[in-house]
């Protein structure tokens, strides 16, 4: 009868919730364990960004990877948000910029000059220690600030926009470029374009993946490129998976392309090799 169906539904529903909850808890436990006593489970991968004006790769995005002994491979989509909620994203970010700066140092020793973008969260932007720490680390490696840039998703900044704007301005003044990531999704609002001090606008891959097929996406991407240019921003299209899409982006005046068609995210050693062989 109906009561029984409802009961079965609730049981099923709560079992599913519990499973999710347990997984989140083990992500927190395992990740904290790894951060405090590293077993080498974390890795930083690099995905090239092709400059469409010069047809050269002069920038890359650093993307974290985590392969845990117990949980297996966990996507950053799954653990970054958990770490943000649990309040320890700062520890991940610290691991990321330390690794990135080491890698930049080694890239340069091999003649590779690229700007490495790291992804930061709102909590990082609000952390007053972040900027001085990164600057002194770069200094220790004898590297200028322009070797590093930051990508952030603007939706997370709404809680204290004034403070965020202030922090981002400091970062910019120090010589770091700031990108607004995933533009067009989530909470993104047009008013951020005039309020956030940013140099680069990244069009979310959901509008780019089928650019070659969908005229609706073509209209959106074309408009966002024009919009970004009105605010003196350079545009990066992420999720470029084929040459037709790449050609369209060149037609539209987009400055940068990133996606599987150019290269997937790969480890530092593979990136060095890829870079040395790449020819547009
Ligand atoms: P994001 O910053 O927007 O990064 C772009 C994502 O799109 C990456 O997923 C990348 O692998 C994927 N991608 C790039 N090109 C293509 C393509 O042509 N096709 C498709 N289907 N996908 C493509 P990934 O590495 O799984 O990262 C997911 C998200 O996790 C990132 O989105 C970023 O928000 C977050 N994330 C990754 N690494 C870090 C990190 O070190 N720190 C922080 N705070 N967040 C990170
Ligand atoms: Mg990003
Ligand atoms: Mg993105
Ligand atoms: Mg994203």
mmCIF file of C-alpha atoms and ligand atoms in Angstrom:
data_model
loop_
_atom_site.group_PDB
_atom_site.id
_atom_site.type_symbol
_atom_site.label_atom_id
_atom_site.label_comp_id
_atom_site.label_asym_id
_atom_site.label_seq_id
_atom_site.Cartn_x
_atom_site.Cartn_y
_atom_site.Cartn_z
ATOM 1 C CA UNK A 1 0.000 0.000 0.000
ATOM 2 C CA UNK A 2 0.888 3.663 -0.113
ATOM 3 C CA UNK A 3 2.441 3.844 3.375
ATOM 4 C CA UNK A 4 4.716 0.973 2.506
ATOM 5 C CA UNK A 5 5.805 2.580 -0.737
ATOM 6 C CA UNK A 6 6.583 5.802 1.102
ATOM 7 C CA UNK A 7 8.534 3.873 3.713
ATOM 8 C CA UNK A 8 10.548 2.061 1.102
ATOM 9 C CA UNK A 9 11.224 5.354 -0.660
ATOM 10 C CA UNK A 10 12.465 6.980 2.548
ATOM 11 C CA UNK A 11 14.681 4.025 3.398
ATOM 12 C CA UNK A 12 16.150 4.028 -0.082
ATOM 13 C CA UNK A 13 16.582 7.783 -0.001
ATOM 14 C CA UNK A 14 18.320 7.832 3.355
ATOM 15 C CA UNK A 15 20.594 4.957 2.390
ATOM 16 C CA UNK A 16 21.722 6.990 -0.586
ATOM 17 C CA UNK A 17 22.270 10.069 1.546
ATOM 18 C CA UNK A 18 24.211 8.068 4.072
ATOM 19 C CA UNK A 19 26.450 6.680 1.363
ATOM 20 C CA UNK A 20 27.161 10.205 0.129
ATOM 21 C CA UNK A 21 27.825 11.381 3.664
ATOM 22 C CA UNK A 22 30.223 8.540 4.386
ATOM 23 C CA UNK A 23 32.070 9.227 1.160
ATOM 24 C CA UNK A 24 32.432 12.907 2.048
ATOM 25 C CA UNK A 25 33.751 11.953 5.461
ATOM 26 C CA UNK A 26 36.329 9.589 4.031
ATOM 27 C CA UNK A 27 37.392 12.227 1.499
ATOM 28 C CA UNK A 28 38.018 14.624 4.404
ATOM 29 C CA UNK A 29 39.880 12.038 6.492
ATOM 30 C CA UNK A 30 42.030 10.713 3.650
ATOM 31 C CA UNK A 31 42.820 14.132 2.202
ATOM 32 C CA UNK A 32 43.834 15.590 5.559
ATOM 33 C CA UNK A 33 46.003 12.550 6.154
ATOM 34 C CA UNK A 34 47.715 13.035 2.807
ATOM 35 C CA UNK A 35 48.240 16.764 3.385
ATOM 36 C CA UNK A 36 49.807 16.318 6.804
ATOM 37 C CA UNK A 37 51.974 13.345 5.900
ATOM 38 C CA UNK A 38 52.295 13.091 2.160
ATOM 39 C CA UNK A 39 52.422 9.665 0.531
ATOM 40 C CA UNK A 40 52.763 11.179 -2.919
ATOM 41 C CA UNK A 41 49.090 10.736 -3.744
ATOM 42 C CA UNK A 42 48.686 14.296 -5.009
ATOM 43 C CA UNK A 43 49.987 15.446 -8.376
ATOM 44 C CA UNK A 44 49.840 18.646 -10.352
ATOM 45 C CA UNK A 45 48.967 18.248 -14.016
ATOM 46 C CA UNK A 46 49.366 20.910 -16.680
ATOM 47 C CA UNK A 47 47.107 21.820 -19.576
ATOM 48 C CA UNK A 48 48.495 24.145 -22.268
ATOM 49 C CA UNK A 49 46.711 27.341 -23.294
ATOM 50 C CA UNK A 50 47.269 28.192 -26.928
ATOM 51 C CA UNK A 51 47.672 31.883 -27.720
ATOM 52 C CA UNK A 52 45.600 32.306 -30.867
ATOM 53 C CA UNK A 53 47.317 35.538 -31.894
ATOM 54 C CA UNK A 54 50.821 34.073 -31.968
ATOM 55 C CA UNK A 55 49.841 30.396 -32.292
ATOM 56 C CA UNK A 56 52.148 29.622 -29.389
ATOM 57 C CA UNK A 57 51.716 28.042 -25.987
ATOM 58 C CA UNK A 58 52.796 30.672 -23.475
ATOM 59 C CA UNK A 59 50.530 29.716 -20.591
ATOM 60 C CA UNK A 60 49.274 26.573 -18.863
ATOM 61 C CA UNK A 61 46.686 25.762 -16.215
ATOM 62 C CA UNK A 62 47.716 23.673 -13.219
ATOM 63 C CA UNK A 63 45.082 21.084 -12.301
ATOM 64 C CA UNK A 64 45.340 18.928 -9.200
ATOM 65 C CA UNK A 65 45.027 15.131 -9.292
ATOM 66 C CA UNK A 66 44.500 12.824 -6.346
ATOM 67 C CA UNK A 67 44.898 9.064 -6.382
ATOM 68 C CA UNK A 68 44.110 7.731 -2.914
ATOM 69 C CA UNK A 69 45.049 4.245 -1.677
ATOM 70 C CA UNK A 70 41.563 3.629 -0.281
ATOM 71 C CA UNK A 71 39.259 5.699 -2.488
ATOM 72 C CA UNK A 72 41.081 5.337 -5.775
ATOM 73 C CA UNK A 73 41.139 8.263 -8.178
ATOM 74 C CA UNK A 74 39.012 11.115 -6.860
ATOM 75 C CA UNK A 75 38.112 13.962 -9.221
ATOM 76 C CA UNK A 76 38.837 17.540 -8.098
ATOM 77 C CA UNK A 77 35.174 18.204 -8.871
ATOM 78 C CA UNK A 78 34.456 15.926 -5.912
ATOM 79 C CA UNK A 79 37.112 16.844 -3.347
ATOM 80 C CA UNK A 80 37.724 20.592 -3.876
ATOM 81 C CA UNK A 81 34.196 21.490 -2.851
ATOM 82 C CA UNK A 82 34.412 19.150 0.144
ATOM 83 C CA UNK A 83 37.687 20.758 1.259
ATOM 84 C CA UNK A 84 36.144 24.208 0.871
ATOM 85 C CA UNK A 85 33.191 23.247 3.046
ATOM 86 C CA UNK A 86 35.368 21.532 5.625
ATOM 87 C CA UNK A 87 37.546 24.648 5.758
ATOM 88 C CA UNK A 88 40.937 23.267 4.688
ATOM 89 C CA UNK A 89 41.131 24.317 1.044
ATOM 90 C CA UNK A 90 43.982 26.632 2.075
ATOM 91 C CA UNK A 91 46.182 23.604 2.754
ATOM 92 C CA UNK A 92 45.493 22.250 -0.724
ATOM 93 C CA UNK A 93 46.212 25.623 -2.287
ATOM 94 C CA UNK A 94 49.503 25.795 -0.379
ATOM 95 C CA UNK A 95 50.456 22.362 -1.713
ATOM 96 C CA UNK A 96 49.496 23.498 -5.234
ATOM 97 C CA UNK A 97 51.513 26.715 -5.330
ATOM 98 C CA UNK A 98 54.562 25.076 -3.771
ATOM 99 C CA UNK A 99 54.470 22.334 -6.388
ATOM 100 C CA UNK A 100 53.716 24.817 -9.186
ATOM 101 C CA UNK A 101 56.634 27.061 -8.257
ATOM 102 C CA UNK A 102 59.019 24.082 -8.131
ATOM 103 C CA UNK A 103 57.774 22.979 -11.541
ATOM 104 C CA UNK A 104 58.070 26.495 -13.014
ATOM 105 C CA UNK A 105 61.657 26.549 -11.810
ATOM 106 C CA UNK A 106 62.362 23.247 -13.515
ATOM 107 C CA UNK A 107 60.493 24.259 -16.717
ATOM 108 C CA UNK A 108 62.671 27.353 -16.982
ATOM 109 C CA UNK A 109 65.818 25.333 -16.426
ATOM 110 C CA UNK A 110 64.719 23.402 -19.534
ATOM 111 C CA UNK A 111 64.085 26.572 -21.529
ATOM 112 C CA UNK A 112 60.306 26.571 -21.159
ATOM 113 C CA UNK A 113 58.802 29.940 -20.305
ATOM 114 C CA UNK A 114 55.092 29.673 -19.571
ATOM 115 C CA UNK A 115 52.800 31.422 -17.122
ATOM 116 C CA UNK A 116 51.238 28.865 -14.816
ATOM 117 C CA UNK A 117 47.660 29.552 -13.688
ATOM 118 C CA UNK A 118 46.540 28.027 -10.423
ATOM 119 C CA UNK A 119 42.922 27.738 -9.301
ATOM 120 C CA UNK A 120 42.099 29.439 -6.038
ATOM 121 C CA UNK A 121 38.912 29.524 -4.040
ATOM 122 C CA UNK A 122 37.162 32.415 -2.288
ATOM 123 C CA UNK A 123 38.712 31.380 1.027
ATOM 124 C CA UNK A 124 42.154 31.823 -0.512
ATOM 125 C CA UNK A 125 41.275 35.248 -1.877
ATOM 126 C CA UNK A 126 40.197 36.301 1.628
ATOM 127 C CA UNK A 127 43.368 34.938 3.231
ATOM 128 C CA UNK A 128 45.748 37.882 3.808
ATOM 129 C CA UNK A 129 48.720 35.481 4.182
ATOM 130 C CA UNK A 130 48.423 34.056 0.681
ATOM 131 C CA UNK A 131 49.959 36.929 -1.259
ATOM 132 C CA UNK A 132 53.042 37.578 0.933
ATOM 133 C CA UNK A 133 53.706 33.830 1.197
ATOM 134 C CA UNK A 134 53.632 33.312 -2.557
ATOM 135 C CA UNK A 135 55.741 36.404 -3.200
ATOM 136 C CA UNK A 136 58.463 35.287 -0.796
ATOM 137 C CA UNK A 137 58.450 31.782 -2.238
ATOM 138 C CA UNK A 138 58.872 33.166 -5.768
ATOM 139 C CA UNK A 139 61.629 35.359 -4.452
ATOM 140 C CA UNK A 140 63.409 32.351 -2.944
ATOM 141 C CA UNK A 141 63.387 30.740 -6.397
ATOM 142 C CA UNK A 142 64.452 34.004 -8.032
ATOM 143 C CA UNK A 143 61.271 34.117 -10.119
ATOM 144 C CA UNK A 144 59.222 37.192 -11.121
ATOM 145 C CA UNK A 145 55.513 37.357 -10.231
ATOM 146 C CA UNK A 146 54.464 37.152 -13.894
ATOM 147 C CA UNK A 147 55.245 33.406 -13.948
ATOM 148 C CA UNK A 148 52.131 32.727 -11.896
ATOM 149 C CA UNK A 149 48.488 33.731 -12.385
ATOM 150 C CA UNK A 150 45.233 32.946 -10.617
ATOM 151 C CA UNK A 151 41.863 31.601 -11.714
ATOM 152 C CA UNK A 152 38.827 31.951 -9.522
ATOM 153 C CA UNK A 153 35.156 31.243 -9.855
ATOM 154 C CA UNK A 154 33.360 34.476 -9.138
ATOM 155 C CA UNK A 155 30.229 32.982 -7.627
ATOM 156 C CA UNK A 156 32.037 32.243 -4.401
ATOM 157 C CA UNK A 157 33.056 35.844 -3.855
ATOM 158 C CA UNK A 158 29.597 37.303 -3.328
ATOM 159 C CA UNK A 159 29.687 37.018 0.454
ATOM 160 C CA UNK A 160 32.068 39.936 0.822
ATOM 161 C CA UNK A 161 32.585 41.477 -2.572
ATOM 162 C CA UNK A 162 34.262 44.609 -1.214
ATOM 163 C CA UNK A 163 36.932 42.620 0.591
ATOM 164 C CA UNK A 164 37.420 40.343 -2.419
ATOM 165 C CA UNK A 165 37.903 43.320 -4.723
ATOM 166 C CA UNK A 166 40.462 44.765 -2.315
ATOM 167 C CA UNK A 167 42.452 41.498 -2.108
ATOM 168 C CA UNK A 168 42.360 40.927 -5.849
ATOM 169 C CA UNK A 169 43.610 44.453 -6.472
ATOM 170 C CA UNK A 170 46.582 43.784 -4.199
ATOM 171 C CA UNK A 171 47.373 40.622 -6.144
ATOM 172 C CA UNK A 172 47.163 42.500 -9.409
ATOM 173 C CA UNK A 173 49.341 45.317 -8.138
ATOM 174 C CA UNK A 174 51.937 42.695 -7.243
ATOM 175 C CA UNK A 175 52.034 41.642 -10.906
ATOM 176 C CA UNK A 176 49.762 38.594 -10.951
ATOM 177 C CA UNK A 177 47.087 38.249 -13.612
ATOM 178 C CA UNK A 178 43.603 37.317 -12.433
ATOM 179 C CA UNK A 179 41.129 35.244 -14.424
ATOM 180 C CA UNK A 180 37.421 34.809 -13.838
ATOM 181 C CA UNK A 181 36.832 31.072 -14.327
ATOM 182 C CA UNK A 182 33.710 29.264 -15.534
ATOM 183 C CA UNK A 183 32.100 32.448 -16.784
ATOM 184 C CA UNK A 184 28.447 31.980 -17.660
ATOM 185 C CA UNK A 185 27.659 29.299 -15.081
ATOM 186 C CA UNK A 186 26.471 29.248 -11.498
ATOM 187 C CA UNK A 187 26.095 32.598 -9.853
ATOM 188 C CA UNK A 188 27.933 34.617 -12.450
ATOM 189 C CA UNK A 189 26.465 38.024 -12.854
ATOM 190 C CA UNK A 190 27.233 40.683 -15.426
ATOM 191 C CA UNK A 191 27.854 43.262 -12.721
ATOM 192 C CA UNK A 192 30.988 41.355 -11.607
ATOM 193 C CA UNK A 193 32.603 42.240 -14.902
ATOM 194 C CA UNK A 194 32.787 45.877 -13.914
ATOM 195 C CA UNK A 195 33.432 45.265 -10.216
ATOM 196 C CA UNK A 196 36.022 42.502 -10.126
ATOM 197 C CA UNK A 197 39.571 43.516 -10.940
ATOM 198 C CA UNK A 198 40.364 40.830 -13.497
ATOM 199 C CA UNK A 199 42.450 40.577 -16.652
ATOM 200 C CA UNK A 200 41.149 37.393 -18.170
ATOM 201 C CA UNK A 201 37.710 35.901 -18.744
ATOM 202 C CA UNK A 202 37.397 32.139 -19.148
ATOM 203 C CA UNK A 203 34.304 30.994 -20.981
ATOM 204 C CA UNK A 204 32.960 27.847 -19.356
ATOM 205 C CA UNK A 205 33.485 24.686 -21.340
ATOM 206 C CA UNK A 206 29.753 23.940 -21.402
ATOM 207 C CA UNK A 207 29.417 26.652 -24.093
ATOM 208 C CA UNK A 208 32.484 25.525 -26.011
ATOM 209 C CA UNK A 209 32.354 21.707 -26.149
ATOM 210 C CA UNK A 210 29.837 21.727 -29.043
ATOM 211 C CA UNK A 211 30.700 25.107 -30.501
ATOM 212 C CA UNK A 212 31.149 23.578 -33.959
ATOM 213 C CA UNK A 213 27.621 22.105 -33.877
ATOM 214 C CA UNK A 214 25.369 24.538 -32.049
ATOM 215 C CA UNK A 215 24.542 27.973 -33.380
ATOM 216 C CA UNK A 216 23.108 28.875 -29.976
ATOM 217 C CA UNK A 217 26.517 28.304 -28.370
ATOM 218 C CA UNK A 218 28.173 30.185 -31.218
ATOM 219 C CA UNK A 219 25.989 33.193 -30.435
ATOM 220 C CA UNK A 220 26.741 32.991 -26.727
ATOM 221 C CA UNK A 221 30.504 32.611 -27.193
ATOM 222 C CA UNK A 222 30.669 35.407 -29.754
ATOM 223 C CA UNK A 223 28.756 37.720 -27.401
ATOM 224 C CA UNK A 224 30.837 36.858 -24.338
ATOM 225 C CA UNK A 225 34.042 37.553 -26.275
ATOM 226 C CA UNK A 226 32.730 40.997 -27.270
ATOM 227 C CA UNK A 227 31.524 41.621 -23.741
ATOM 228 C CA UNK A 228 34.896 40.718 -22.215
ATOM 229 C CA UNK A 229 36.716 42.913 -24.700
ATOM 230 C CA UNK A 230 34.522 45.844 -23.655
ATOM 231 C CA UNK A 231 36.046 45.397 -20.202
ATOM 232 C CA UNK A 232 39.601 45.137 -21.570
ATOM 233 C CA UNK A 233 39.833 41.472 -20.727
ATOM 234 C CA UNK A 234 41.506 38.742 -22.738
ATOM 235 C CA UNK A 235 39.304 35.737 -23.380
ATOM 236 C CA UNK A 236 40.162 32.074 -22.854
ATOM 237 C CA UNK A 237 37.829 29.441 -24.261
ATOM 238 C CA UNK A 238 38.156 26.148 -22.360
ATOM 239 C CA UNK A 239 36.851 22.806 -23.618
ATOM 240 C CA UNK A 240 38.054 23.161 -27.213
ATOM 241 C CA UNK A 241 37.746 19.632 -28.570
ATOM 242 C CA UNK A 242 38.051 20.049 -32.330
ATOM 243 C CA UNK A 243 39.644 22.164 -35.043
ATOM 244 C CA UNK A 244 36.315 23.583 -36.280
ATOM 245 C CA UNK A 245 35.669 25.085 -32.855
ATOM 246 C CA UNK A 246 39.219 26.421 -32.748
ATOM 247 C CA UNK A 247 38.747 28.079 -36.150
ATOM 248 C CA UNK A 248 35.496 29.686 -35.004
ATOM 249 C CA UNK A 249 37.235 31.090 -31.907
ATOM 250 C CA UNK A 250 39.962 32.596 -34.100
ATOM 251 C CA UNK A 251 37.228 34.174 -36.279
ATOM 252 C CA UNK A 252 35.572 35.636 -33.194
ATOM 253 C CA UNK A 253 38.796 37.260 -32.001
ATOM 254 C CA UNK A 254 39.273 35.052 -28.937
ATOM 255 C CA UNK A 255 42.836 35.334 -27.577
ATOM 256 C CA UNK A 256 43.322 31.884 -26.029
ATOM 257 C CA UNK A 257 42.144 28.324 -26.464
ATOM 258 C CA UNK A 258 42.452 25.406 -24.062
ATOM 259 C CA UNK A 259 41.083 21.925 -24.520
ATOM 260 C CA UNK A 260 41.611 18.290 -25.415
ATOM 261 C CA UNK A 261 42.060 19.217 -29.082
ATOM 262 C CA UNK A 262 45.279 21.008 -28.160
ATOM 263 C CA UNK A 263 46.310 18.810 -25.241
ATOM 264 C CA UNK A 264 44.798 17.054 -22.230
ATOM 265 C CA UNK A 265 46.083 17.875 -18.752
ATOM 266 C CA UNK A 266 49.341 15.891 -18.365
ATOM 267 C CA UNK A 267 52.065 15.553 -15.740
ATOM 268 C CA UNK A 268 55.048 17.896 -15.636
ATOM 269 C CA UNK A 269 57.481 15.531 -17.387
ATOM 270 C CA UNK A 270 54.994 14.802 -20.177
ATOM 271 C CA UNK A 271 54.274 18.494 -20.540
ATOM 272 C CA UNK A 272 57.978 19.273 -21.049
ATOM 273 C CA UNK A 273 58.144 16.670 -23.784
ATOM 274 C CA UNK A 274 54.868 17.798 -25.356
ATOM 275 C CA UNK A 275 55.998 21.436 -25.340
ATOM 276 C CA UNK A 276 59.273 20.651 -27.043
ATOM 277 C CA UNK A 277 57.498 18.778 -29.832
ATOM 278 C CA UNK A 278 54.456 21.018 -30.275
ATOM 279 C CA UNK A 279 53.933 22.864 -33.506
ATOM 280 C CA UNK A 280 50.628 24.551 -34.349
HETATM 281 P P1 LIG B 1 38.383 24.458 -14.148
HETATM 282 O O1 LIG B 1 39.351 25.307 -13.424
HETATM 283 O O2 LIG B 1 37.311 25.132 -14.907
HETATM 284 O O3 LIG B 1 39.261 23.504 -15.076
HETATM 285 C C1 LIG B 1 38.874 23.053 -16.338
HETATM 286 C C2 LIG B 1 38.410 21.632 -16.309
HETATM 287 O O4 LIG B 1 38.009 21.271 -17.616
HETATM 288 C C3 LIG B 1 39.473 20.635 -15.898
HETATM 289 O O5 LIG B 1 38.840 19.581 -15.201
HETATM 290 C C4 LIG B 1 39.989 20.138 -17.258
HETATM 291 O O6 LIG B 1 40.589 18.868 -17.188
HETATM 292 C C5 LIG B 1 38.711 20.105 -18.039
HETATM 293 N N1 LIG B 1 38.922 20.229 -19.483
HETATM 294 C C6 LIG B 1 39.878 20.946 -20.114
HETATM 295 N N2 LIG B 1 39.754 20.837 -21.447
HETATM 296 C C7 LIG B 1 38.694 20.036 -21.672
HETATM 297 C C8 LIG B 1 38.058 19.554 -22.878
HETATM 298 O O7 LIG B 1 38.454 19.831 -23.987
HETATM 299 N N3 LIG B 1 36.963 18.748 -22.697
HETATM 300 C C9 LIG B 1 36.490 18.425 -21.471
HETATM 301 N N4 LIG B 1 35.412 17.638 -21.401
HETATM 302 N N5 LIG B 1 37.066 18.865 -20.319
HETATM 303 C C10 LIG B 1 38.152 19.666 -20.434
HETATM 304 P P2 LIG B 1 39.434 18.974 -13.859
HETATM 305 O O8 LIG B 1 40.924 18.905 -13.946
HETATM 306 O O9 LIG B 1 38.675 17.728 -13.568
HETATM 307 O O10 LIG B 1 39.104 20.075 -12.781
HETATM 308 C C11 LIG B 1 37.774 20.362 -12.466
HETATM 309 C C12 LIG B 1 37.669 21.585 -11.603
HETATM 310 O O11 LIG B 1 38.259 21.345 -10.322
HETATM 311 C C13 LIG B 1 38.427 22.786 -12.156
HETATM 312 O O12 LIG B 1 37.649 23.441 -13.140
HETATM 313 C C14 LIG B 1 38.628 23.609 -10.922
HETATM 314 O O13 LIG B 1 37.482 24.351 -10.616
HETATM 315 C C15 LIG B 1 38.819 22.531 -9.862
HETATM 316 N N6 LIG B 1 40.266 22.361 -9.636
HETATM 317 C C16 LIG B 1 41.174 21.593 -10.296
HETATM 318 N N7 LIG B 1 42.398 21.712 -9.767
HETATM 319 C C17 LIG B 1 42.282 22.594 -8.741
HETATM 320 C C18 LIG B 1 43.207 23.146 -7.786
HETATM 321 O O14 LIG B 1 44.416 22.895 -7.803
HETATM 322 N N8 LIG B 1 42.693 24.017 -6.851
HETATM 323 C C19 LIG B 1 41.369 24.363 -6.847
HETATM 324 N N9 LIG B 1 40.935 25.237 -5.887
HETATM 325 N N10 LIG B 1 40.485 23.877 -7.717
HETATM 326 C C20 LIG B 1 40.934 23.013 -8.657
HETATM 327 MG MG1 LIG B 2 40.461 26.912 -13.890
HETATM 328 MG MG1 LIG B 3 36.692 26.631 -15.963
HETATM 329 MG MG1 LIG B 4 35.227 24.398 -13.546
#
